[in-house]
mmCIF file of C-alpha atoms in Angstrom:
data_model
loop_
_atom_site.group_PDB
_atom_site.id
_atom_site.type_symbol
_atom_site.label_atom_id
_atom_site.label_comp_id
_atom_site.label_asym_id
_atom_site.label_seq_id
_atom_site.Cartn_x
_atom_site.Cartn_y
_atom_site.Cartn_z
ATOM 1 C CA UNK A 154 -4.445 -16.508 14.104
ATOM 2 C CA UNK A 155 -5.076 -12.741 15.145
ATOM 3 C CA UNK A 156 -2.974 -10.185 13.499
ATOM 4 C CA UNK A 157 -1.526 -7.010 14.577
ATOM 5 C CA UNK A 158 -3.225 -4.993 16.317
ATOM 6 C CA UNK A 159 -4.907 -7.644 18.475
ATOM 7 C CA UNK A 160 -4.249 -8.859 22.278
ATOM 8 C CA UNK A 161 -5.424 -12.514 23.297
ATOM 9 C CA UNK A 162 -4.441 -12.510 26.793
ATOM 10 C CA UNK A 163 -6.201 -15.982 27.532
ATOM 11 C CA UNK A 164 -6.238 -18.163 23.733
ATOM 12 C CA UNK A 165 -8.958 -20.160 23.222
ATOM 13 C CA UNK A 166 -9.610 -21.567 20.085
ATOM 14 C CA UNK A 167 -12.325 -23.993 21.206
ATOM 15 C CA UNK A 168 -14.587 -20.874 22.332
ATOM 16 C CA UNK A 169 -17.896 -20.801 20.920
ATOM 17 C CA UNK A 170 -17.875 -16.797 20.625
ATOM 18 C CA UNK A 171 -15.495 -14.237 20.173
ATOM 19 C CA UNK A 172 -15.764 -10.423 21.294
ATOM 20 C CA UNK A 173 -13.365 -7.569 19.953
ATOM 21 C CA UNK A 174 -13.010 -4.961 23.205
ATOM 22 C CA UNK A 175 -11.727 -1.606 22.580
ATOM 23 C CA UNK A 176 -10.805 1.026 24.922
ATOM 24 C CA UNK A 177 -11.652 4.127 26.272
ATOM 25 C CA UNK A 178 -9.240 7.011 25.536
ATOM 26 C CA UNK A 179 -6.295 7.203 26.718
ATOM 27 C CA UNK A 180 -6.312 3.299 27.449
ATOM 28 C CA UNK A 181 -5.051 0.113 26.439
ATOM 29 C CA UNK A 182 -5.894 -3.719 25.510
ATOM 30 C CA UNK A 183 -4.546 -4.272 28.961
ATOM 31 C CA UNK A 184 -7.463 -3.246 30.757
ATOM 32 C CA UNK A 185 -9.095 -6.183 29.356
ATOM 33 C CA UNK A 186 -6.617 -8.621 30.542
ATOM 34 C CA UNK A 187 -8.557 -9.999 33.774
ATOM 35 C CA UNK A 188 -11.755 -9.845 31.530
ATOM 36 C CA UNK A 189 -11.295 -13.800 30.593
ATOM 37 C CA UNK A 190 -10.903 -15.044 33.813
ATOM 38 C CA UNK A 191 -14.692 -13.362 34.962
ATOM 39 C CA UNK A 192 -16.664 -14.541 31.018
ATOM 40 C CA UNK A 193 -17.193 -18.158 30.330
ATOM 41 C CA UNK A 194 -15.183 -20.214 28.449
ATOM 42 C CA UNK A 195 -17.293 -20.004 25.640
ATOM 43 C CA UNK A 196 -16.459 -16.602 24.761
ATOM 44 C CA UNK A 197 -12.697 -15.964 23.951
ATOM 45 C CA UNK A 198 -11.903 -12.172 24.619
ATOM 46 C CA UNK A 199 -9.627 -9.996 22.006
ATOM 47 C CA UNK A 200 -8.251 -7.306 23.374
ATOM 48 C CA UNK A 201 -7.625 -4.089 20.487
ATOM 49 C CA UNK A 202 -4.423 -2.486 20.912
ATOM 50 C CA UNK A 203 -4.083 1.232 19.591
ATOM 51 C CA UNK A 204 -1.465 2.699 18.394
ATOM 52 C CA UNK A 205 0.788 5.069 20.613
ATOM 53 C CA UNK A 206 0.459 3.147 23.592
ATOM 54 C CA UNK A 207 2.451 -0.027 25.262
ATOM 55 C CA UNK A 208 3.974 -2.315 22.733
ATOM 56 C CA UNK A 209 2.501 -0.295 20.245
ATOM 57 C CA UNK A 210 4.131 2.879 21.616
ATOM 58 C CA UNK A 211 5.898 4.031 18.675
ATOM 59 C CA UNK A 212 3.554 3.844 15.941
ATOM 60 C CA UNK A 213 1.914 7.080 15.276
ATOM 61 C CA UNK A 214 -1.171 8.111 16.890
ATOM 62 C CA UNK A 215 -3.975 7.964 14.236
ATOM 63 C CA UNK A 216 -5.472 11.480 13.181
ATOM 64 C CA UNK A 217 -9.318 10.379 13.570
ATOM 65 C CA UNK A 218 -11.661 7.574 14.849
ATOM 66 C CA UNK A 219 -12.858 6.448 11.154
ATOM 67 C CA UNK A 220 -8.727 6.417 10.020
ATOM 68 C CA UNK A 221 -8.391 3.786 13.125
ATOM 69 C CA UNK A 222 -11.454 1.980 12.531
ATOM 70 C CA UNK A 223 -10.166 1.614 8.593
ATOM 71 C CA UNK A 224 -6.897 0.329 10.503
ATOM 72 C CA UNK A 225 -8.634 -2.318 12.471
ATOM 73 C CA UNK A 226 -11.081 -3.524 9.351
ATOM 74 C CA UNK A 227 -7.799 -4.306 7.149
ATOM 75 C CA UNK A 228 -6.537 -6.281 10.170
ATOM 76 C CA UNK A 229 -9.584 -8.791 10.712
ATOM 77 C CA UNK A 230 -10.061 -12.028 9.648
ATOM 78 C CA UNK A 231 -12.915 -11.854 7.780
ATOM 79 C CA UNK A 232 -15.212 -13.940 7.295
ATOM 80 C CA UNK A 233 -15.258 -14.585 10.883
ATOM 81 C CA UNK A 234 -15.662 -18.167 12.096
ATOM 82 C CA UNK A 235 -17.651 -17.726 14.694
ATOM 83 C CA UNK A 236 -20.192 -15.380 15.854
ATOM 84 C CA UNK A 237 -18.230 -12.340 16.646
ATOM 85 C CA UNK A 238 -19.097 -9.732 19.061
ATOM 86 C CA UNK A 239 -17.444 -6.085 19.834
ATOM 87 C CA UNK A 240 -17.596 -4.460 22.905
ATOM 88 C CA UNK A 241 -16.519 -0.739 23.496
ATOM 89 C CA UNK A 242 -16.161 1.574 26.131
ATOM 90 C CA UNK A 243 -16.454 5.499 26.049
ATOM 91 C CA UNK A 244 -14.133 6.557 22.766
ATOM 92 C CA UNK A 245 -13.792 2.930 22.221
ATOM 93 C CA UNK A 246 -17.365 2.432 21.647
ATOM 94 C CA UNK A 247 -17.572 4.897 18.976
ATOM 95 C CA UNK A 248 -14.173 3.303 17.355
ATOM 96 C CA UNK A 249 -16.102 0.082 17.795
ATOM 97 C CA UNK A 250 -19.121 1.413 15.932
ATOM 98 C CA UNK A 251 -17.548 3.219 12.965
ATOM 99 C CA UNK A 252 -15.600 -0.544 12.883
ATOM 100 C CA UNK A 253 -19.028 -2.327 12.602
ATOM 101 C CA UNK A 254 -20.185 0.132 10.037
ATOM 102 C CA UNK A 255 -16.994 -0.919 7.717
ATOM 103 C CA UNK A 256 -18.164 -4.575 8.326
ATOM 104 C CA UNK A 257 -21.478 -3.826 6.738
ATOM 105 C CA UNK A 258 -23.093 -2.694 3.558
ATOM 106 C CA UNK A 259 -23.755 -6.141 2.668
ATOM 107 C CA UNK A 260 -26.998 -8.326 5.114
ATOM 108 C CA UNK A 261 -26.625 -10.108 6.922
ATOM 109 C CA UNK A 262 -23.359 -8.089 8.877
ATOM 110 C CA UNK A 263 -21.103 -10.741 9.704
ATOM 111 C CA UNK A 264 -20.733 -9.258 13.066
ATOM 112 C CA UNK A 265 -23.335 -10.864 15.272
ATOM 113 C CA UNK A 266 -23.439 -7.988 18.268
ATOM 114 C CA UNK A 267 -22.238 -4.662 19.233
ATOM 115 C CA UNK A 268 -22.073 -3.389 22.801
ATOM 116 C CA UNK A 269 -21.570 0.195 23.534
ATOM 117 C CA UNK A 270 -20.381 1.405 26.959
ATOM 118 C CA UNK A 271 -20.951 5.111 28.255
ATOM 119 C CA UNK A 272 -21.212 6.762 25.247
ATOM 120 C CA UNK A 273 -23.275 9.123 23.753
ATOM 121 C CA UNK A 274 -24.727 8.467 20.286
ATOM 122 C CA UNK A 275 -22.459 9.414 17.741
ATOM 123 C CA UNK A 276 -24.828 12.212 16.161
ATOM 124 C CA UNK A 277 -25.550 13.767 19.684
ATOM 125 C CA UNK A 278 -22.020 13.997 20.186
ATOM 126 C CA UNK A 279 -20.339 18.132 20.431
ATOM 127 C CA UNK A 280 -16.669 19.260 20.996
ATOM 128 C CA UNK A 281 -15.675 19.472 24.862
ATOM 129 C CA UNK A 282 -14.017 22.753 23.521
ATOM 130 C CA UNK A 283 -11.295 21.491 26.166
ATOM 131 C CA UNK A 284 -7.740 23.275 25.400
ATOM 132 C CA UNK A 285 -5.914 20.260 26.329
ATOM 133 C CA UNK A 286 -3.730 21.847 29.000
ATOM 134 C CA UNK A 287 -2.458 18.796 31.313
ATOM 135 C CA UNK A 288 -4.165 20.638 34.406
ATOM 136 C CA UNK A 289 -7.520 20.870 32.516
ATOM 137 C CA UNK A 290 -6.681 17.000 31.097
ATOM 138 C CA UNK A 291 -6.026 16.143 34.625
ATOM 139 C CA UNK A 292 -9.784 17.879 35.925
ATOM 140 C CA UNK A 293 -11.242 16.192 33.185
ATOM 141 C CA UNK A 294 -9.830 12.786 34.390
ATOM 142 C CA UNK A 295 -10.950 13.239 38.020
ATOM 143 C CA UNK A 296 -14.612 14.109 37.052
ATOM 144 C CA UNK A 297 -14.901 10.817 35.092
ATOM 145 C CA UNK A 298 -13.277 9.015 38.076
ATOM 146 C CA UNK A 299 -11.901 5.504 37.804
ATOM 147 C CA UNK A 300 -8.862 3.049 38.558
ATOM 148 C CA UNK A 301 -7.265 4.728 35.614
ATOM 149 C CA UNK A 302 -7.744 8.655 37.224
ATOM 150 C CA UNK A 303 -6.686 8.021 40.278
ATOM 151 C CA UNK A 304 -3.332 5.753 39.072
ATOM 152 C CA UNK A 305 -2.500 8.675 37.050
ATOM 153 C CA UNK A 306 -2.861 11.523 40.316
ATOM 154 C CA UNK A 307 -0.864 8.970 41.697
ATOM 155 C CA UNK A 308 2.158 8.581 39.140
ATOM 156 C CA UNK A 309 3.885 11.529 37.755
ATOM 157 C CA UNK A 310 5.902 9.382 35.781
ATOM 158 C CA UNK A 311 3.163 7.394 34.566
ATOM 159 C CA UNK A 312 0.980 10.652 33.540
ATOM 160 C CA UNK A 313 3.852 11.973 31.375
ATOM 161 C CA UNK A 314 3.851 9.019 29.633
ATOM 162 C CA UNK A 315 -0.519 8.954 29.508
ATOM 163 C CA UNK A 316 -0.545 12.552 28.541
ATOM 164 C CA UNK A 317 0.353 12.499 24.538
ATOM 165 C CA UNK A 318 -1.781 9.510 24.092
ATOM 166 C CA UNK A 319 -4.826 10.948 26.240
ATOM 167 C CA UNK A 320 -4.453 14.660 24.679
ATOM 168 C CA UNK A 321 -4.324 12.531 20.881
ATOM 169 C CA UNK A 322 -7.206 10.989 21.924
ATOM 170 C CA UNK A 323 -9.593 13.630 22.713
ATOM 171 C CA UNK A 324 -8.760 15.529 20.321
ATOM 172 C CA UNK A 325 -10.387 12.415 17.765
ATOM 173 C CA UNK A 326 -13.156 12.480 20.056
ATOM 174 C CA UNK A 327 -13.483 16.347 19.794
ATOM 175 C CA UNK A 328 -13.404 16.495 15.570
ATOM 176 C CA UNK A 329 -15.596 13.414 14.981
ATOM 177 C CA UNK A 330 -18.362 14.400 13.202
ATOM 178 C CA UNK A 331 -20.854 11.355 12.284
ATOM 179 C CA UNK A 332 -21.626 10.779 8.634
ATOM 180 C CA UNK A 333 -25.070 9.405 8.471
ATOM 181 C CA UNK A 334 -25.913 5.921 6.783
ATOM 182 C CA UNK A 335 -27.675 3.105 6.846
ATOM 183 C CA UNK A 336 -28.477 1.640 10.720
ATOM 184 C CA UNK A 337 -26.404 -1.406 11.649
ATOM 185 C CA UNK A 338 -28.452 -5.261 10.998
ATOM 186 C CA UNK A 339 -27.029 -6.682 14.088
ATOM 187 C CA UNK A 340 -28.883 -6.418 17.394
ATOM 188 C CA UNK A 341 -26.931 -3.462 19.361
ATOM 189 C CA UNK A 342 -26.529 -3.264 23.742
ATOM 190 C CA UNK A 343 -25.823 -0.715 24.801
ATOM 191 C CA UNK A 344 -24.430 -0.012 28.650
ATOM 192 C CA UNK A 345 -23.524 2.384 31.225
ATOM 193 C CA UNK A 346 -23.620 3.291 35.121
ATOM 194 C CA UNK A 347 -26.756 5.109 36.853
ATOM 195 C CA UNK A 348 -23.818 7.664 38.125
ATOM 196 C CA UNK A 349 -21.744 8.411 35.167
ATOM 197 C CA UNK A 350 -21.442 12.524 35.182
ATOM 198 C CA UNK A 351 -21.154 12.085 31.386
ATOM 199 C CA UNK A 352 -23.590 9.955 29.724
ATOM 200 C CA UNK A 353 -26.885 9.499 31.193
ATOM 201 C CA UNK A 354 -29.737 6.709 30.776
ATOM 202 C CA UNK A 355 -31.619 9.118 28.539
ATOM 203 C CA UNK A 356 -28.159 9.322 26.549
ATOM 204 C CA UNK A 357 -27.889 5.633 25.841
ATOM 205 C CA UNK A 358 -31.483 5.078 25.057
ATOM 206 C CA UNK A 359 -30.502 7.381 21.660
ATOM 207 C CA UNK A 360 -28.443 4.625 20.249
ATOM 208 C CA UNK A 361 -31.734 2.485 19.717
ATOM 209 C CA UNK A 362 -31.872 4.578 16.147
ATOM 210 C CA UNK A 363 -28.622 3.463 15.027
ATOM 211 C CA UNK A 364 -29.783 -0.487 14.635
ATOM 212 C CA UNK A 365 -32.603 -2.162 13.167
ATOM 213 C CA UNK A 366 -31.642 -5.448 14.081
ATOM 214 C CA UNK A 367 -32.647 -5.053 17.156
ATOM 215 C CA UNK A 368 -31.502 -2.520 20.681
ATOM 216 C CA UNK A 369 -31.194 -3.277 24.282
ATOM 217 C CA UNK A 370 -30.303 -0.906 27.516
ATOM 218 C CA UNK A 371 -28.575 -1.942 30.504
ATOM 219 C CA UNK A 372 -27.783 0.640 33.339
ATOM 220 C CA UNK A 373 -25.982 -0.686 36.289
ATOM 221 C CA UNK A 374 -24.706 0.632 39.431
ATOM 222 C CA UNK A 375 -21.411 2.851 39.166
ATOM 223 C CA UNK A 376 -19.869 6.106 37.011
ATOM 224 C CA UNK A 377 -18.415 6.304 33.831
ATOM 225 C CA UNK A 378 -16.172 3.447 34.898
ATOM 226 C CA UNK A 379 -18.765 1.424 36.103
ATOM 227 C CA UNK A 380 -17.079 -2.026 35.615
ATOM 228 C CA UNK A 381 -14.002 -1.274 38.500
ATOM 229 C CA UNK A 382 -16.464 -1.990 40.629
ATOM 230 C CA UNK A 383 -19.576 -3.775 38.749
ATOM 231 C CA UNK A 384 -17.383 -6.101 36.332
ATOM 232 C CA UNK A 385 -18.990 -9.633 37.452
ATOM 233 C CA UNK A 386 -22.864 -8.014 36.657
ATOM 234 C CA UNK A 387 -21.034 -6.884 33.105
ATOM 235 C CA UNK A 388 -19.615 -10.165 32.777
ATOM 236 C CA UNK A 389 -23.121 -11.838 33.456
ATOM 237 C CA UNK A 390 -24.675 -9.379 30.680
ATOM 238 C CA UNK A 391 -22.334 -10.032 28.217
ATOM 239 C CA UNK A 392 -22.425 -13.501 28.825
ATOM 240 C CA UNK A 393 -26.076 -13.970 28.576
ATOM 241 C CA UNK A 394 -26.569 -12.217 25.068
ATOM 242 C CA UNK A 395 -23.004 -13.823 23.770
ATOM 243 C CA UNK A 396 -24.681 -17.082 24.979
ATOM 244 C CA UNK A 397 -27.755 -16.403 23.170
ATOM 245 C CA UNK A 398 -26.135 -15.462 19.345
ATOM 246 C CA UNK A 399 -26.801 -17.945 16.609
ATOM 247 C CA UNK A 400 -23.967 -19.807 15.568
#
């Protein structure tokens, strides 16, 4: 059974595979919950659930990425018992990689995959120097586009509830500074859209150096949010390499 701080929106305990997704900043395991019905039924999804947000809404915001990842670690189930993937978009991939880095020193890492979603490796990453002024939040949201952006121009409501959690957020993003160490063993994929404003081809290709067990680059059509609108040709990538890990 998955503990705290985990989401199965669709259980299956049959699955062959099983991939961790964490979200972007500002967001929530919910915007995995449709993800099940689009992968196979060989891969069972687990949504990660932040603090500060939804049912989690008043536990405290963590202070930086690795202090979250450590959160996460001491809530798998390790050993896992079944190949286990993660998945992570924008902040979430770089939560998702300092996670896989806790998984590891030993070899094999028991994690069998890591996919990384519009995100810039983590030693090319620099401070926004953003103020995190709700108007400047609010430009910054627009320019990245998305379901997400334009729900929150739509909602007053809604953004005063988004803005703590977004503003905590970046500013993790903004004061993450990678620590080098040894590359990952397990084969990395990493993703993002031909139109994202913030993380380009040539960006993604620069995660190749962080895994020696192997790197792949995907680029489909769409921005920073690329899967609104290009979720079935994610699905059918994740699918293919979850089908293809060793059991």
């Amino acid at each position: 059974m998955t503990r705290f701080p985990f989401r199965r929106f669709q259980p299956r305990p049959r699955a062959r595979t099983r991939l961790y997704c964490f979200p972007h900043a500002g967001g929530a395991a919910s915007t995995f919950h449709g993800w099940p019905r689009v992968l196979p039924e060989t891969v069972e999804v687990i949504a990660v659930q932040y603090p500060g947000r939804q049912d989690r809404y008043q536990d405290a915001l963590p202070d930086s990425i690795p202090e979250l990842a450590e959160e996460i670690v001491r809530n798998l189930e390790t050993p896992f018992d079944r190949p286990t993937a993660f998945f992570g978009h924008s902040m979430g991939a770089m939560v998702a990689f300092e996670t896989a880095r806790r998984l590891q020193p030993r070899f094999p890492s028991p994690l069998a995959a890591l996919f990384v979603s519009a995100c810039k490796a983590p030693a090319e990453r620099e401070p926004r120097g953003l103020s995190f002024e709700e108007d400047e939040l609010r430009a910054y949201l627009h320019e990245l586009g998305g379901e997400g952006a334009r729900a929150l121009e739509a909602d007053k409501e809604l953004w005063q509830l988004a803005y703590p959690v977004l503003s905590g957020d970046l500013r993790m993003i903004d004061k993450y500074e990678y620590a080098a160490g040894a590359p990952l063993t397990c084969p990395l994929i990493a993703l993002g859209g031909d139109k994202d404003p913030s993380v380009t081809p040539a960006d993604l290709e620069l995660w190749r150096d962080y895994a020696i067990g192997g790197a792949e680059l995907h680029v489909v059509d769409g921005g920073h949010f690329y899967f609104d609108d290009s979720l079935p040709r994610l699905a059918e990538i994740l699918a293919a390499r979850m089908g293809q890990l060793p059991v």
